[in-house]
Tab-separated table of C-alpha atoms in Angstrom:
chain	number	residue	atom	x	y	z
X	1	MET	CA	70.396	-195.705	161.447
X	2	SER	CA	68.829	-199.176	161.681
X	3	LEU	CA	66.897	-201.496	159.410
X	4	SER	CA	63.767	-200.600	161.368
X	5	ASP	CA	64.205	-196.965	160.343
X	6	VAL	CA	64.467	-197.963	156.684
X	7	ALA	CA	61.392	-200.190	156.921
X	8	ARG	CA	59.366	-197.459	158.627
X	9	GLU	CA	60.386	-194.789	156.089
X	10	ALA	CA	59.618	-197.125	153.171
X	11	GLY	CA	56.304	-198.214	154.672
X	12	VAL	CA	57.102	-201.950	154.669
X	13	SER	CA	57.671	-204.637	157.263
X	14	LEU	CA	61.084	-205.350	158.756
X	15	THR	CA	61.183	-208.717	156.948
X	16	THR	CA	60.337	-207.150	153.579
X	17	ALA	CA	63.011	-204.482	154.027
X	18	SER	CA	65.605	-207.146	154.875
X	19	ARG	CA	64.682	-209.253	151.851
X	20	ALA	CA	64.788	-206.243	149.531
X	21	LEU	CA	68.233	-205.191	150.720
X	22	ASN	CA	69.567	-208.730	150.411
X	23	ASP	CA	67.999	-209.270	146.970
X	24	SER	CA	66.006	-212.236	148.277
X	25	TYR	CA	62.907	-213.783	146.721
X	26	GLY	CA	59.339	-212.790	147.552
X	27	VAL	CA	59.659	-209.006	147.053
X	28	SER	CA	58.187	-207.221	144.045
X	29	ALA	CA	60.435	-205.099	141.855
X	30	ALA	CA	58.552	-201.923	142.832
X	31	THR	CA	58.855	-202.618	146.565
X	32	LYS	CA	62.528	-203.530	146.233
X	33	ALA	CA	63.211	-200.291	144.348
X	34	LYS	CA	61.399	-198.271	147.040
X	35	VAL	CA	63.358	-199.904	149.879
X	36	LEU	CA	66.701	-199.463	148.103
X	37	ALA	CA	65.907	-195.812	147.338
X	38	THR	CA	65.033	-195.244	151.005
X	39	ALA	CA	68.244	-196.916	152.146
X	40	ARG	CA	70.284	-194.725	149.803
X	41	ARG	CA	68.506	-191.567	150.961
X	42	LEU	CA	69.147	-192.432	154.595
X	43	ASP	CA	72.725	-193.613	153.878
X	44	TYR	CA	71.864	-196.927	155.502
X	45	VAL	CA	74.503	-199.663	155.297
X	46	VAL	CA	73.801	-203.266	156.214
X	47	SER	CA	75.867	-204.193	159.252
X	48	PRO	CA	78.617	-206.700	158.359
X	49	ASP	CA	78.305	-208.158	161.860
X	50	ALA	CA	74.573	-208.676	161.386
X	51	VAL	CA	75.151	-210.412	158.059
X	52	ARG	CA	77.713	-212.749	159.605
X	53	LEU	CA	75.433	-213.523	162.557
X	54	ALA	CA	72.541	-214.197	160.212
X	55	GLY	CA	74.313	-216.436	157.753
X	56	GLY	CA	78.066	-216.164	157.989
X	57	PRO	CA	80.267	-214.907	155.158
X	58	THR	CA	78.566	-214.446	151.813
X	59	ARG	CA	81.459	-216.086	149.885
X	60	ARG	CA	80.906	-213.491	147.198
X	61	VAL	CA	83.371	-210.963	145.795
X	62	ALA	CA	82.425	-207.846	143.821
X	63	LEU	CA	84.566	-207.059	140.794
X	64	ALA	CA	84.472	-203.456	139.519
X	65	VAL	CA	85.793	-203.311	135.938
X	66	PRO	CA	85.830	-200.265	133.617
X	67	HIS	CA	85.873	-202.143	130.300
X	68	LEU	CA	84.747	-205.710	129.705
X	69	GLU	CA	85.565	-205.675	125.983
X	70	ARG	CA	89.288	-204.901	126.275
X	71	TRP	CA	91.925	-207.617	126.381
X	72	PHE	CA	93.667	-206.393	129.558
X	73	PHE	CA	90.509	-206.437	131.652
X	74	GLY	CA	89.339	-209.770	130.268
X	75	GLU	CA	92.676	-211.366	131.184
X	76	MET	CA	92.572	-209.853	134.661
X	77	VAL	CA	89.020	-211.068	135.317
X	78	SER	CA	89.908	-214.531	134.033
X	79	GLY	CA	92.831	-214.802	136.451
X	80	ILE	CA	90.732	-213.614	139.395
X	81	GLU	CA	87.881	-215.987	138.572
X	82	THR	CA	90.184	-219.005	138.254
X	83	VAL	CA	91.489	-218.675	141.808
X	84	LEU	CA	88.278	-217.572	143.517
X	85	SER	CA	86.093	-220.222	141.888
X	86	ALA	CA	88.554	-222.894	143.035
X	87	ALA	CA	88.077	-221.517	146.569
X	88	HIS	CA	84.279	-221.736	146.100
X	89	PHE	CA	83.680	-217.993	145.900
X	90	ASP	CA	81.199	-216.396	143.500
X	91	LEU	CA	81.967	-213.231	141.530
X	92	LEU	CA	79.560	-210.334	141.083
X	93	LEU	CA	80.699	-208.346	138.051
X	94	TYR	CA	80.048	-204.605	137.853
X	95	GLN	CA	80.987	-202.507	134.817
X	96	VAL	CA	81.961	-198.959	135.768
X	97	GLY	CA	82.713	-197.639	132.310
X	98	ASP	CA	81.733	-193.988	132.791
X	99	ALA	CA	80.809	-191.457	135.467
X	100	ASP	CA	77.170	-192.617	135.652
X	101	ASP	CA	78.176	-196.265	136.075
X	102	ARG	CA	80.634	-195.349	138.822
X	103	HIS	CA	78.093	-193.232	140.678
X	104	ASP	CA	75.531	-196.017	140.508
X	105	PHE	CA	78.021	-198.645	141.694
X	106	PHE	CA	79.367	-196.693	144.651
X	107	THR	CA	75.865	-195.622	145.653
X	108	ARG	CA	74.164	-199.010	145.501
X	109	LEU	CA	76.778	-201.519	146.649
X	110	PRO	CA	77.400	-200.285	150.215
X	111	ALA	CA	73.652	-200.194	150.960
X	112	ARG	CA	73.188	-203.810	149.928
X	113	ARG	CA	76.352	-205.212	151.568
X	114	LYS	CA	76.165	-208.586	149.854
X	115	VAL	CA	79.873	-209.327	149.344
X	116	ASP	CA	82.886	-210.141	151.503
X	117	ALA	CA	85.371	-208.166	149.397
X	118	VAL	CA	85.625	-205.766	146.465
X	119	VAL	CA	88.311	-205.907	143.773
X	120	VAL	CA	88.834	-202.633	141.900
X	121	VAL	CA	90.420	-203.332	138.505
X	122	ALA	CA	92.676	-200.634	137.026
X	123	PHE	CA	90.819	-197.422	137.768
X	124	PRO	CA	91.516	-194.799	140.440
X	125	VAL	CA	89.078	-194.464	143.326
X	126	ASP	CA	88.525	-190.877	144.476
X	127	GLN	CA	88.060	-189.758	148.079
X	128	HIS	CA	84.253	-189.907	148.030
X	129	GLU	CA	84.321	-193.386	146.488
X	130	GLN	CA	86.831	-194.524	149.109
X	131	GLU	CA	84.468	-193.303	151.810
X	132	ARG	CA	81.585	-195.227	150.275
X	133	LEU	CA	83.639	-198.411	150.173
X	134	ALA	CA	84.746	-197.883	153.770
X	135	LEU	CA	81.083	-197.945	154.865
X	136	MET	CA	80.917	-201.609	153.859
X	137	GLY	CA	83.545	-202.781	156.308
X	138	VAL	CA	84.894	-205.356	153.841
X	139	SER	CA	88.262	-206.050	152.233
X	140	ILE	CA	89.201	-203.856	149.254
X	141	ILE	CA	91.856	-205.071	146.787
X	142	ALA	CA	93.261	-203.128	143.816
X	143	ALA	CA	94.420	-204.922	140.679
X	144	GLY	CA	96.319	-203.214	137.873
X	145	GLY	CA	97.181	-199.976	139.653
X	146	GLN	CA	95.541	-197.675	142.182
X	147	ASN	CA	95.896	-194.285	143.849
X	148	ALA	CA	94.329	-195.354	147.166
X	149	ASP	CA	95.908	-197.164	150.102
X	150	TYR	CA	94.585	-200.651	149.351
X	151	PRO	CA	96.423	-203.972	149.056
X	152	TYR	CA	97.341	-204.164	145.377
X	153	VAL	CA	99.043	-205.956	142.534
X	154	CYS	CA	100.415	-204.137	139.498
X	155	ILE	CA	103.531	-203.738	137.389
X	156	ASP	CA	106.139	-201.017	137.735
X	157	ASP	CA	105.105	-198.761	134.848
X	158	TYR	CA	108.319	-196.763	135.104
X	159	ARG	CA	110.463	-199.884	134.742
X	160	ALA	CA	108.344	-201.064	131.798
X	161	GLY	CA	108.854	-197.735	130.083
X	162	ARG	CA	112.597	-197.760	130.716
X	163	LEU	CA	112.955	-201.254	129.257
X	164	ALA	CA	111.221	-200.091	126.079
X	165	VAL	CA	113.013	-196.762	125.606
X	166	ASP	CA	116.447	-198.004	126.728
X	167	HIS	CA	116.136	-200.779	124.132
X	168	LEU	CA	115.649	-198.167	121.393
X	169	LEU	CA	118.539	-196.078	122.687
X	170	GLU	CA	120.827	-199.113	122.695
X	171	LEU	CA	119.947	-199.622	119.034
X	172	GLY	CA	121.238	-196.120	118.309
X	173	HIS	CA	117.936	-194.275	117.984
X	174	ARG	CA	118.009	-190.624	118.998
X	175	ARG	CA	114.755	-189.244	117.580
X	176	ILE	CA	112.245	-191.370	119.459
X	177	ALA	CA	108.554	-190.516	119.355
X	178	MET	CA	106.099	-191.427	122.112
X	179	ILE	CA	102.378	-192.146	121.894
X	180	ALA	CA	100.735	-192.070	125.307
X	181	ALA	CA	97.049	-192.603	126.044
X	182	HIS	CA	94.525	-191.946	128.772
X	183	ASP	CA	90.970	-193.087	129.455
X	184	PRO	CA	88.687	-190.017	129.428
X	185	ASP	CA	86.033	-191.931	131.401
X	186	GLN	CA	88.418	-192.718	134.266
X	187	PRO	CA	89.899	-189.463	135.604
X	188	GLY	CA	92.184	-189.460	138.595
X	189	TRP	CA	95.414	-190.954	137.301
X	190	PRO	CA	98.599	-188.859	137.608
X	191	ALA	CA	98.978	-186.229	134.888
X	192	ARG	CA	102.249	-187.869	133.830
X	193	SER	CA	102.306	-191.651	134.014
X	194	GLY	CA	105.285	-193.756	134.999
X	195	ARG	CA	105.705	-194.732	131.345
X	196	SER	CA	105.932	-191.086	130.274
X	197	ALA	CA	108.326	-190.296	133.106
X	198	ALA	CA	110.526	-193.196	131.991
X	199	TYR	CA	110.644	-191.811	128.438
X	200	VAL	CA	111.728	-188.354	129.613
X	201	ASP	CA	114.328	-189.720	132.054
X	202	ALA	CA	115.809	-192.183	129.533
X	203	LEU	CA	116.297	-189.447	126.922
X	204	THR	CA	117.666	-186.989	129.461
X	205	GLU	CA	120.190	-189.490	130.814
X	206	ALA	CA	121.299	-190.181	127.232
X	207	GLY	CA	121.913	-186.451	126.689
X	208	ILE	CA	118.961	-186.076	124.310
X	209	ALA	CA	116.656	-183.070	124.603
X	210	VAL	CA	112.980	-183.970	124.778
X	211	ASP	CA	111.290	-182.855	121.530
X	212	HIS	CA	107.601	-182.284	122.270
X	213	SER	CA	106.765	-182.397	118.553
X	214	LEU	CA	107.433	-186.150	118.843
X	215	ILE	CA	104.967	-186.692	121.715
X	216	ARG	CA	101.225	-187.249	121.526
X	217	ASP	CA	98.752	-188.096	124.319
X	218	VAL	CA	95.440	-189.387	122.977
X	219	ASP	CA	92.227	-190.977	124.162
X	220	TRP	CA	92.817	-194.698	124.474
X	221	GLY	CA	92.448	-196.705	121.241
X	222	GLY	CA	94.351	-198.002	118.235
X	223	LEU	CA	92.686	-195.661	115.748
X	224	ASN	CA	93.586	-192.652	117.866
X	225	ALA	CA	97.189	-193.887	117.941
X	226	ALA	CA	97.141	-194.221	114.155
X	227	SER	CA	96.070	-190.571	113.872
X	228	ALA	CA	98.721	-189.548	116.394
X	229	MET	CA	101.429	-191.284	114.369
X	230	ALA	CA	100.317	-189.474	111.229
X	231	ASP	CA	100.348	-186.176	113.110
X	232	ILE	CA	103.903	-186.787	114.345
X	233	LEU	CA	105.129	-187.568	110.826
X	234	ASP	CA	103.401	-184.526	109.354
X	235	ALA	CA	104.841	-182.270	112.059
X	236	ASN	CA	108.371	-183.475	111.317
X	237	PRO	CA	108.653	-183.822	107.506
X	238	GLU	CA	112.401	-183.057	107.431
X	239	HIS	CA	113.395	-184.734	110.700
X	240	ALA	CA	111.112	-187.706	111.136
X	241	PRO	CA	111.600	-189.998	114.130
X	242	THR	CA	113.470	-193.258	113.640
X	243	ALA	CA	111.555	-195.035	116.407
X	244	VAL	CA	108.324	-194.808	118.353
X	245	PHE	CA	107.544	-195.942	121.889
X	246	ALA	CA	103.827	-196.670	122.424
X	247	HIS	CA	102.341	-197.049	125.892
X	248	SER	CA	100.564	-200.258	124.895
X	249	ASP	CA	100.684	-202.827	122.118
X	250	GLU	CA	97.297	-201.774	120.810
X	251	LEU	CA	98.588	-198.211	120.423
X	252	ALA	CA	101.724	-199.593	118.753
X	253	LEU	CA	99.631	-201.532	116.246
X	254	GLY	CA	97.696	-198.358	115.428
X	255	ALA	CA	100.981	-196.575	114.766
X	256	ILE	CA	102.150	-199.449	112.555
X	257	ARG	CA	99.039	-199.120	110.402
X	258	THR	CA	99.906	-195.507	109.650
X	259	LEU	CA	103.556	-196.307	108.919
X	260	ARG	CA	102.617	-199.035	106.460
X	261	ARG	CA	100.082	-196.817	104.713
X	262	ARG	CA	102.807	-194.181	104.328
X	263	GLY	CA	105.061	-196.771	102.680
X	264	LEU	CA	107.549	-196.838	105.554
X	265	ARG	CA	109.366	-200.073	106.337
X	266	ILE	CA	109.486	-201.517	109.842
X	267	PRO	CA	112.121	-201.558	111.274
X	268	ASP	CA	114.271	-200.326	108.339
X	269	ASP	CA	112.788	-196.822	108.369
X	270	LEU	CA	111.232	-196.754	111.816
X	271	SER	CA	111.280	-199.104	114.813
X	272	VAL	CA	108.224	-199.652	117.009
X	273	VAL	CA	107.994	-200.947	120.584
X	274	GLY	CA	104.963	-201.355	122.849
X	275	ILE	CA	104.055	-202.631	126.306
X	276	ASP	CA	101.860	-205.591	127.376
X	277	ASP	CA	102.673	-208.525	125.078
X	278	HIS	CA	99.109	-208.590	123.794
X	279	PRO	CA	98.351	-211.819	121.854
X	280	LEU	CA	98.543	-209.819	118.616
X	281	ALA	CA	102.104	-208.768	119.438
X	282	ALA	CA	103.477	-212.242	118.709
X	283	LEU	CA	101.346	-212.540	115.560
X	284	THR	CA	102.625	-209.223	114.200
X	285	ASP	CA	106.251	-209.632	115.357
X	286	LEU	CA	105.988	-206.600	117.633
X	287	THR	CA	108.769	-205.927	120.113
X	288	THR	CA	107.155	-205.326	123.487
X	289	VAL	CA	107.551	-205.347	127.244
X	290	HIS	CA	105.857	-208.472	128.532
X	291	GLN	CA	103.558	-208.502	131.538
X	292	SER	CA	101.389	-211.426	132.627
X	293	VAL	CA	97.981	-209.871	133.225
X	294	ARG	CA	96.321	-213.202	133.998
X	295	GLU	CA	98.928	-213.889	136.670
X	296	GLN	CA	98.241	-210.480	138.211
X	297	GLY	CA	94.568	-211.428	138.388
X	298	GLU	CA	95.482	-214.656	140.171
X	299	ILE	CA	97.638	-212.720	142.638
X	300	ALA	CA	94.781	-210.262	143.294
X	301	ALA	CA	92.469	-213.176	144.053
X	302	ARG	CA	95.001	-214.653	146.463
X	303	LEU	CA	95.238	-211.251	148.183
X	304	VAL	CA	91.464	-211.430	148.638
X	305	LEU	CA	91.711	-214.877	150.199
X	306	ASP	CA	94.634	-213.810	152.398
X	307	THR	CA	92.761	-210.796	153.770
X	308	LEU	CA	89.649	-212.883	154.470
X	309	ASN	CA	91.597	-215.782	155.993
X	310	PRO	CA	94.960	-214.377	157.083
X	311	GLY	CA	97.714	-216.906	157.553
X	312	PRO	CA	101.326	-216.618	158.671
X	313	THR	CA	103.931	-215.186	156.308
X	314	ALA	CA	107.675	-214.746	156.648
X	315	ASP	CA	107.239	-211.472	158.554
X	316	GLY	CA	104.183	-212.674	160.459
X	317	GLY	CA	101.622	-210.701	158.434
X	318	VAL	CA	99.613	-210.763	155.211
X	319	PRO	CA	101.360	-209.314	152.125
X	320	THR	CA	99.702	-206.062	151.102
X	321	SER	CA	101.365	-205.313	147.783
X	322	VAL	CA	102.865	-207.236	144.886
X	323	THR	CA	104.791	-205.777	141.956
X	324	ALA	CA	104.624	-208.226	139.060
X	325	PRO	CA	107.713	-208.636	136.862
X	326	VAL	CA	108.127	-207.205	133.360
X	327	THR	CA	110.582	-208.354	130.698
X	328	LEU	CA	111.621	-207.085	127.282
X	329	THR	CA	110.578	-209.338	124.392
X	330	VAL	CA	112.492	-208.426	121.235
X	331	ARG	CA	110.887	-209.246	117.896
X	332	ALA	CA	111.181	-207.953	114.338
X	333	SER	CA	109.615	-204.488	114.788
X	334	THR	CA	112.816	-202.981	116.200
X	335	GLY	CA	116.270	-202.734	114.669
X	336	PRO	CA	119.314	-200.460	114.541
X	337	ALA	CA	118.773	-196.803	113.767
X	338	PRO	CA	119.193	-196.109	110.018
X	339	ASP	CA	122.588	-194.421	110.498
X	340	ARG	CA	123.806	-197.382	112.563
X	341	ARG	CA	122.786	-200.036	110.031
X	342	ARG	CA	125.721	-201.639	108.250
X	343	PRO	CA	125.449	-201.947	104.464
X	344	THR	CA	125.769	-205.436	103.054
X	345	ALA	CA	127.201	-206.590	99.752
X	346	ALA	CA	123.676	-207.093	98.505
X	347	THR	CA	122.720	-203.450	99.062
X	348	ALA	CA	125.456	-202.266	96.662
X	349	ASP	CA	124.430	-204.426	93.717
X	350	GLY	CA	120.838	-205.422	94.335
X	351	PRO	CA	118.067	-205.996	96.829
X	352	SER	CA	118.907	-206.503	100.461
X	353	ARG	CA	118.343	-209.725	102.314
X	354	ARG	CA	115.272	-208.181	103.931
X	355	GLU	CA	113.833	-207.485	100.494
X	356	HIS	CA	114.475	-211.101	99.506
X	357	ASP	CA	112.560	-212.144	102.607
X	358	ARG	CA	109.449	-210.192	101.712
X	359	PRO	CA	106.372	-212.358	101.033
X	360	THR	CA	105.538	-213.276	97.444
X	361	ALA	CA	102.680	-215.154	95.863
X	362	GLU	CA	104.797	-218.319	95.998
X	363	HIS	CA	106.009	-217.741	99.554
X	364	PRO	CA	103.305	-215.845	101.485
X	365	GLN	CA	104.126	-214.377	104.867
X	366	GLU	CA	102.809	-216.244	107.893
X	367	THR	CA	99.904	-214.519	109.646
């Protein structure tokens, strides 16, 4: 299939067809739409070799992002943009928030072939979508996790989960709840994530049977986590958990809202740990597993540059995968399990030190 075939089918000149496919000036919106529709129907893909012969590399990178409004994705995009802009590359941002967006993206982009690389940010690409990307003949990089065989940067979700749950176990907690989450608009991830697998393995290795009444898997979002926490408490009125592991800080903060509304003290009655080190984690004294999302974005951008301009490495090739480090950051939302907490002299005769530390009108708590 050639450009001439597309032009003939669309009833336009070769020059007009070329300009429409390359989003150039001088073509009406109606004509451009007709040419693009014809190219899609014929499964025409602009030849990368022809583009390079005509004008060299485009110095543009497509960024496919499921959610622009969420902190994780904003940090990732910021890191990618910082490195690529310094290398004089432009970013084309595509939001693929639901099935319609994804279909539109994977249908249109290969036909227009106006980028040198595509970065897929934290959503799984299915077989058909992989085939569409392969038509482009450009570099594909995955940032934040992937199920396809692309160069990638991400964290080890299993290790992050183990750091969180092992921390609670070391504090003496034995009834540990878990709030997991999934994105209903992005199917394709494993049924059990690395973070969930870490929870099960940590409890099993500690000789603790997994209690499914303490586990909830919800659509992503803090409010859904708040409802899940309430559901866990209501399902276990006589044997409530003493700690909760949330798959992200935003889920953890949702759980904390429920605990506070129920009059439960954190961490005296129940400890909470999350993953991410979201900016709100430090402000709310949340114990979490830190990951640098911005740094992962910078690494993804460098993978793009390395694949476009490969240089020597220690083993003579271009690195194809990077696992970013994670570390446990302990703050005030976790403490010893209630039966491990030592009584103080103050608890026998009056308020505890923690009660003395509570904010008052004269000494408000920092926020």
